Amino acid sequence: MIELRGVARRYGEEVALEPTDLAIARGQTTVLIGPSGCGKSTLLRTIIGLVAPDTGEVIFDGVRVDAASVRAVRRRTGYVIQDGGLFPHLSAADNVALMARHLGWDAPRRQARLDELAALVRLPRELLGRPPGALSGGQRQRVSLMRALMLDPEALLLDEPLGALDPMVRIELQDDLRAIFATLGKTVVMVTHDLAEAAFFADRVVLMRAGAIVQAGAVADLERAPADEFVTRFLRAQRRGFGGAA
Amino acid sequence: MLVLVLCAACGDGARVRIGSKKFTESVILAEAGTALVREAGLEVEHRRELGGTTILWNALVAGDIDAYPEYTGTIAAELLADAHLDADDDVAMRKALADRGIVMSSPLGFSDTYALGMREDEAARLGITRISQLRAHPELAYALSHEFLERKEGWPTLRERYGLDATPAGMDHELAYRGLVAGSAQVTDLYSTDAEIAVGHLRVLVDDLHHFPDYRAVWLWRADLAPAAAAQLERFAGRISVAEMIRANARARIDGEPEAAVAADLVARVLGVRVAAVSASRADRILTHTGEHLGMVAISMLLATLVAIPLGILAARRRRTGAVILALVGVIQTVPSLALLVFMIPLLGIGWVPAVVALFLYSLLPIVRNTAQGLTGIAPSLRESAEALGLTAWARLWRIELPLATPAIIAGMKTAAVINVGTATLGALIGAGGYGQSIMAGIRLSDRATILEGAVPAAVLALAVQGVFSLAERWLVPRGLRPARGARARVPAVDGAA
Ligand SMILES: Nc1ncnc2c1ncn2[C@@H]1O[C@H](COP(=O)(O)OP(=O)(O)OP(=O)(O)O)[C@@H](O)[C@H]1O
Ligand SMILES: [Mg+2]
């Protein structure tokens, strides 16, 4: 579904992403994990052209992502970031329906889709009239997810979607998200800091370090056969910090 | 609408336009000339108090006015300075003027010569009667009119001729008198027909070295002025004595009579002709000035908004171009408003158009800057979200970025509009009318009521403009961005001050 071929990116002297190859299978949930600053967000952004690679190319469903194709690729993808990135000047409903309106959907069609999505993400419909500033963090993430799903995209890219939430809300949303992924069967690429969360969602975990992929596979594979010393240390550190979760 | 206003400003050829400088004698003479031309059945208009000599002369040459009262000394020393003419050589002067398409009338009778004056009691105490005696009193403070300080035959050469050693303060002619009365200055420049001389407050110092040329009053008119109008103006030839002129000045400045009435009376006394004194009621004047003022502010603001918002967007998009744009509109802001207005005259003439253009230029900076800051201040996560949706650059600008920047943009417009209302009072200096007309006339006549007639509505208008923009904020700023609820709005508040 998504393929990175030798994608690399630097900012001045700083290497954000070494030349990287990665294939992401359709319908799977892939989780990017690794220490802060290792290039997870950068990798995610290159997929929909928010960051242009210095070298290499991204293939999305057989199409090379470039200036000509990027808008179409973005419309076939839903993107959610840590604090939601909701536009404060629009109501929750208008945030969700923005792109549909831009594409000329009529009001009944938009409303029907809104109702459907509100039910899917379990957001009370009356909250949709509020501006994002008047919603809780968890509610905002549900609205963000609705916005990402509005055009029924084939892929979902989530950059630490639950990172800013308190543990109770986070666990609740983890359950809901996993249910939604299972229902919709979309291709999901998710970034997290938390191994337990990764294990909870992932068909496949991609562990990164300093701009490069160290090892990819199921969490159990990483534990059983760590590729190097770093993998072992990373897993151990995660176990201590978040012992017992999931 | 705009076209209509512009054409109202350019005027029609049939109507005679007589201009006056912004001092009482010039206003009375122009008013008298206007009345007499009207008496001959011609369409005529008095464009009052347009400013100083430069403005009137340029307006005459450019054809924005057809005639105005001038003085031979000024013509020789200022207007035709390059020709090095003698102020008494009428033949040479007429010829030089004719080369520029201008006709000089026969002298009206009186001379209004520059002079230095002191308060009578002060001069008597120090025993000063002649200018040369001032050299012995370097302790005296001089308050001189700006025009006198600048003019070639004024302070620069006077000080040399008499060897005076003083650092004069420049101020408005009419204000200098008050400084003298209040005792903050002891010497001022004055005109030999000044009203204050008549009531005996002032002593005119004798020009014992004969520095000042003769300033005989004349009309200047364009060679293409309707012959009937020229004939009417020529009727004043030799009829107005110094005594008549001082008397008229005193009635206007000291007794506070309307200039139209004073002028009608002058015409009756010197020519034996009864003319109607056309003078508007206070309410009419306020109404007219409000229309003129509002028009200037509204049109310049409209144009500025249309130009400044795109410039602000460009400045936000391209940092380097943006820096250049902001520097340019910033430089405009530093040009003193009066200088900018005077610059406009050779390019755009007098009246509405140059005033609106000047106000337009002044209004750019706050709007450009706030638009640019409002756009660059948008949180990166919001930009990224908008991009990730797959919106086109235009749609992002229109649906996301500009709405997020509206609070800043409106704050910029509000600042521009309030500055604009204040600056528009200067429009009166170049014939654009507005509240400044009353303020200037009031200062000139030392008439508080007339000053307030302009100052109070100007203040009220400034408040009203603030009110309108506060309402606009309520209407235009999206709910989620308003301070009360939009605690999460990430657009930084941009201050509006210039
Ligand atoms: N716009 C940018 N300009 C300069 N440097 C950048 C930029 N974006 C990322 N970087 C650098 O690239 C490297 C990778 O950043 P990236 O955001 O991809 O890391 P990350 O793995 O997502 O980290 P975190 O877990 O903290 O979100 C970092 O060293 C970062 O400082
Ligand atoms: Mg990141």
Short mmCIF file of N, CA and C in Angstrom, two decimals, chain B residues 272-349:
data_model
loop_
_atom_site.label_atom_id
_atom_site.label_comp_id
_atom_site.label_asym_id
_atom_site.label_seq_id
_atom_site.Cartn_x
_atom_site.Cartn_y
_atom_site.Cartn_z
N GLY B 272 -18.98 100.70 -3.15
CA GLY B 272 -20.37 101.13 -3.15
C GLY B 272 -21.30 100.11 -3.77
N VAL B 273 -20.88 98.84 -3.74
CA VAL B 273 -21.71 97.79 -4.32
C VAL B 273 -22.26 96.92 -3.20
N ARG B 274 -23.57 96.65 -3.24
CA ARG B 274 -24.16 95.77 -2.23
C ARG B 274 -24.06 94.32 -2.70
N VAL B 275 -23.40 93.52 -1.95
CA VAL B 275 -23.37 92.09 -2.29
C VAL B 275 -23.90 91.29 -1.12
N ALA B 276 -24.42 90.12 -1.43
CA ALA B 276 -24.96 89.26 -0.38
C ALA B 276 -23.82 88.59 0.37
N ALA B 277 -23.94 88.56 1.71
CA ALA B 277 -22.96 87.83 2.51
C ALA B 277 -23.44 86.39 2.64
N VAL B 278 -22.79 85.52 1.90
CA VAL B 278 -23.20 84.11 1.95
C VAL B 278 -22.38 83.42 3.02
N SER B 279 -23.03 83.10 4.14
CA SER B 279 -22.26 82.34 5.12
C SER B 279 -23.16 81.28 5.74
N ALA B 280 -22.61 80.08 5.78
CA ALA B 280 -23.42 78.93 6.20
C ALA B 280 -23.64 78.96 7.70
N SER B 281 -24.73 78.35 8.15
CA SER B 281 -24.98 78.23 9.58
C SER B 281 -24.04 77.18 10.15
N ARG B 282 -23.88 77.25 11.48
CA ARG B 282 -22.98 76.29 12.12
C ARG B 282 -23.39 74.86 11.81
N ALA B 283 -24.67 74.58 11.90
CA ALA B 283 -25.14 73.21 11.65
C ALA B 283 -24.81 72.78 10.23
N ASP B 284 -25.00 73.71 9.28
CA ASP B 284 -24.69 73.39 7.88
C ASP B 284 -23.21 73.07 7.72
N ARG B 285 -22.40 73.91 8.38
CA ARG B 285 -20.96 73.70 8.25
C ARG B 285 -20.57 72.34 8.81
N ILE B 286 -21.10 72.03 10.00
CA ILE B 286 -20.74 70.74 10.61
C ILE B 286 -21.16 69.60 9.69
N LEU B 287 -22.34 69.76 9.13
CA LEU B 287 -22.85 68.71 8.23
C LEU B 287 -21.92 68.54 7.02
N THR B 288 -21.58 69.67 6.40
CA THR B 288 -20.70 69.61 5.23
C THR B 288 -19.36 68.99 5.59
N HIS B 289 -18.79 69.47 6.70
CA HIS B 289 -17.48 68.97 7.11
C HIS B 289 -17.54 67.48 7.45
N THR B 290 -18.65 67.07 8.07
CA THR B 290 -18.78 65.65 8.39
C THR B 290 -18.77 64.82 7.11
N GLY B 291 -19.50 65.31 6.11
CA GLY B 291 -19.53 64.59 4.84
C GLY B 291 -18.14 64.49 4.24
N GLU B 292 -17.43 65.62 4.24
CA GLU B 292 -16.10 65.64 3.64
C GLU B 292 -15.15 64.73 4.41
N HIS B 293 -15.21 64.85 5.75
CA HIS B 293 -14.29 64.08 6.60
C HIS B 293 -14.55 62.59 6.45
N LEU B 294 -15.82 62.21 6.60
CA LEU B 294 -16.19 60.79 6.49
C LEU B 294 -15.80 60.24 5.13
N GLY B 295 -16.03 61.04 4.11
CA GLY B 295 -15.70 60.61 2.75
C GLY B 295 -14.22 60.31 2.61
N MET B 296 -13.40 61.24 3.11
CA MET B 296 -11.94 61.03 3.03
C MET B 296 -11.55 59.76 3.76
N VAL B 297 -12.06 59.61 5.01
CA VAL B 297 -11.68 58.46 5.83
C VAL B 297 -12.17 57.16 5.18
N ALA B 298 -13.44 57.16 4.77
CA ALA B 298 -14.02 55.91 4.26
C ALA B 298 -13.33 55.46 2.99
N ILE B 299 -13.12 56.39 2.07
CA ILE B 299 -12.55 55.98 0.79
C ILE B 299 -11.09 55.58 0.94
N SER B 300 -10.33 56.36 1.73
CA SER B 300 -8.93 55.99 1.89
C SER B 300 -8.81 54.66 2.62
N MET B 301 -9.69 54.41 3.59
CA MET B 301 -9.63 53.14 4.32
C MET B 301 -9.99 51.97 3.40
N LEU B 302 -11.01 52.19 2.59
CA LEU B 302 -11.43 51.13 1.67
C LEU B 302 -10.28 50.75 0.75
N LEU B 303 -9.66 51.79 0.15
CA LEU B 303 -8.55 51.52 -0.77
C LEU B 303 -7.39 50.87 -0.03
N ALA B 304 -7.10 51.39 1.17
CA ALA B 304 -5.97 50.85 1.93
C ALA B 304 -6.20 49.38 2.26
N THR B 305 -7.42 49.05 2.64
CA THR B 305 -7.72 47.66 2.99
C THR B 305 -7.55 46.76 1.77
N LEU B 306 -8.05 47.23 0.64
CA LEU B 306 -7.97 46.42 -0.58
C LEU B 306 -6.52 46.17 -0.99
N VAL B 307 -5.65 47.14 -0.73
CA VAL B 307 -4.26 46.99 -1.12
C VAL B 307 -3.43 46.32 -0.02
N ALA B 308 -3.71 46.69 1.23
CA ALA B 308 -2.82 46.26 2.33
C ALA B 308 -2.98 44.79 2.66
N ILE B 309 -4.19 44.24 2.56
CA ILE B 309 -4.35 42.83 2.93
C ILE B 309 -3.58 41.93 1.96
N PRO B 310 -3.72 42.13 0.64
CA PRO B 310 -2.86 41.34 -0.26
C PRO B 310 -1.37 41.55 0.00
N LEU B 311 -0.97 42.79 0.29
CA LEU B 311 0.45 43.05 0.59
C LEU B 311 0.87 42.29 1.84
N GLY B 312 -0.01 42.27 2.84
CA GLY B 312 0.29 41.55 4.08
C GLY B 312 0.43 40.06 3.81
N ILE B 313 -0.43 39.53 2.95
CA ILE B 313 -0.36 38.11 2.62
C ILE B 313 0.97 37.81 1.93
N LEU B 314 1.32 38.69 0.98
CA LEU B 314 2.59 38.52 0.28
C LEU B 314 3.76 38.57 1.26
N ALA B 315 3.68 39.54 2.18
CA ALA B 315 4.76 39.70 3.17
C ALA B 315 4.89 38.45 4.03
N ALA B 316 3.75 37.81 4.33
CA ALA B 316 3.80 36.61 5.17
C ALA B 316 4.34 35.42 4.39
N ARG B 317 4.07 35.40 3.09
CA ARG B 317 4.48 34.26 2.27
C ARG B 317 5.96 34.29 1.94
N ARG B 318 6.44 35.48 1.57
CA ARG B 318 7.85 35.60 1.17
C ARG B 318 8.53 36.56 2.12
N ARG B 319 9.36 35.98 2.96
CA ARG B 319 9.96 36.77 4.03
C ARG B 319 10.76 37.94 3.49
N ARG B 320 11.53 37.69 2.41
CA ARG B 320 12.43 38.74 1.95
C ARG B 320 11.63 39.88 1.33
N THR B 321 10.69 39.54 0.42
CA THR B 321 9.81 40.56 -0.15
C THR B 321 9.06 41.27 0.98
N GLY B 322 8.65 40.47 1.96
CA GLY B 322 7.89 41.03 3.08
C GLY B 322 8.67 42.09 3.81
N ALA B 323 9.96 41.83 4.03
CA ALA B 323 10.78 42.81 4.74
C ALA B 323 10.83 44.11 3.95
N VAL B 324 10.94 43.98 2.61
CA VAL B 324 10.99 45.18 1.76
C VAL B 324 9.66 45.94 1.84
N ILE B 325 8.56 45.21 1.73
CA ILE B 325 7.24 45.85 1.77
C ILE B 325 7.06 46.60 3.09
N LEU B 326 7.37 45.92 4.18
CA LEU B 326 7.16 46.55 5.49
C LEU B 326 8.06 47.76 5.66
N ALA B 327 9.29 47.67 5.14
CA ALA B 327 10.19 48.82 5.24
C ALA B 327 9.61 50.00 4.46
N LEU B 328 9.09 49.72 3.27
CA LEU B 328 8.54 50.79 2.43
C LEU B 328 7.35 51.46 3.09
N VAL B 329 6.35 50.66 3.49
CA VAL B 329 5.17 51.30 4.10
C VAL B 329 5.55 51.95 5.42
N GLY B 330 6.60 51.43 6.06
CA GLY B 330 7.07 52.05 7.30
C GLY B 330 7.68 53.42 7.04
N VAL B 331 8.42 53.51 5.94
CA VAL B 331 9.05 54.79 5.60
C VAL B 331 7.97 55.84 5.32
N ILE B 332 6.92 55.43 4.61
CA ILE B 332 5.82 56.37 4.31
C ILE B 332 5.31 56.96 5.62
N GLN B 333 5.19 56.08 6.62
CA GLN B 333 4.65 56.50 7.91
C GLN B 333 5.50 57.60 8.56
N THR B 334 6.81 57.59 8.25
CA THR B 334 7.68 58.56 8.91
C THR B 334 7.68 59.92 8.21
N VAL B 335 7.12 59.99 7.00
CA VAL B 335 7.05 61.30 6.33
C VAL B 335 6.01 62.13 7.06
N PRO B 336 6.39 63.33 7.52
CA PRO B 336 5.40 64.16 8.22
C PRO B 336 4.19 64.40 7.32
N SER B 337 3.00 64.40 7.92
CA SER B 337 1.79 64.42 7.10
C SER B 337 1.72 65.68 6.24
N LEU B 338 2.14 66.82 6.83
CA LEU B 338 2.05 68.05 6.06
C LEU B 338 2.96 67.97 4.83
N ALA B 339 4.16 67.44 5.03
CA ALA B 339 5.11 67.31 3.92
C ALA B 339 4.53 66.41 2.83
N LEU B 340 3.92 65.32 3.27
CA LEU B 340 3.36 64.39 2.29
C LEU B 340 2.26 65.08 1.48
N LEU B 341 1.43 65.86 2.18
CA LEU B 341 0.34 66.55 1.49
C LEU B 341 0.91 67.53 0.47
N VAL B 342 1.96 68.24 0.86
CA VAL B 342 2.53 69.24 -0.04
C VAL B 342 3.19 68.55 -1.25
N PHE B 343 3.82 67.38 -1.00
CA PHE B 343 4.38 66.58 -2.10
C PHE B 343 3.33 66.25 -3.14
N MET B 344 2.11 66.00 -2.64
CA MET B 344 1.04 65.52 -3.50
C MET B 344 0.61 66.58 -4.49
N ILE B 345 0.75 67.85 -4.11
CA ILE B 345 0.13 68.92 -4.90
C ILE B 345 0.60 68.95 -6.35
N PRO B 346 1.93 68.93 -6.57
CA PRO B 346 2.35 68.97 -7.99
C PRO B 346 1.85 67.75 -8.77
N LEU B 347 1.67 66.63 -8.08
CA LEU B 347 1.25 65.41 -8.77
C LEU B 347 -0.25 65.35 -8.96
N LEU B 348 -0.98 65.75 -7.92
CA LEU B 348 -2.42 65.49 -7.93
C LEU B 348 -3.26 66.74 -7.72
N GLY B 349 -2.60 67.90 -7.62
CA GLY B 349 -3.37 69.11 -7.42
C GLY B 349 -3.82 69.24 -5.98
#
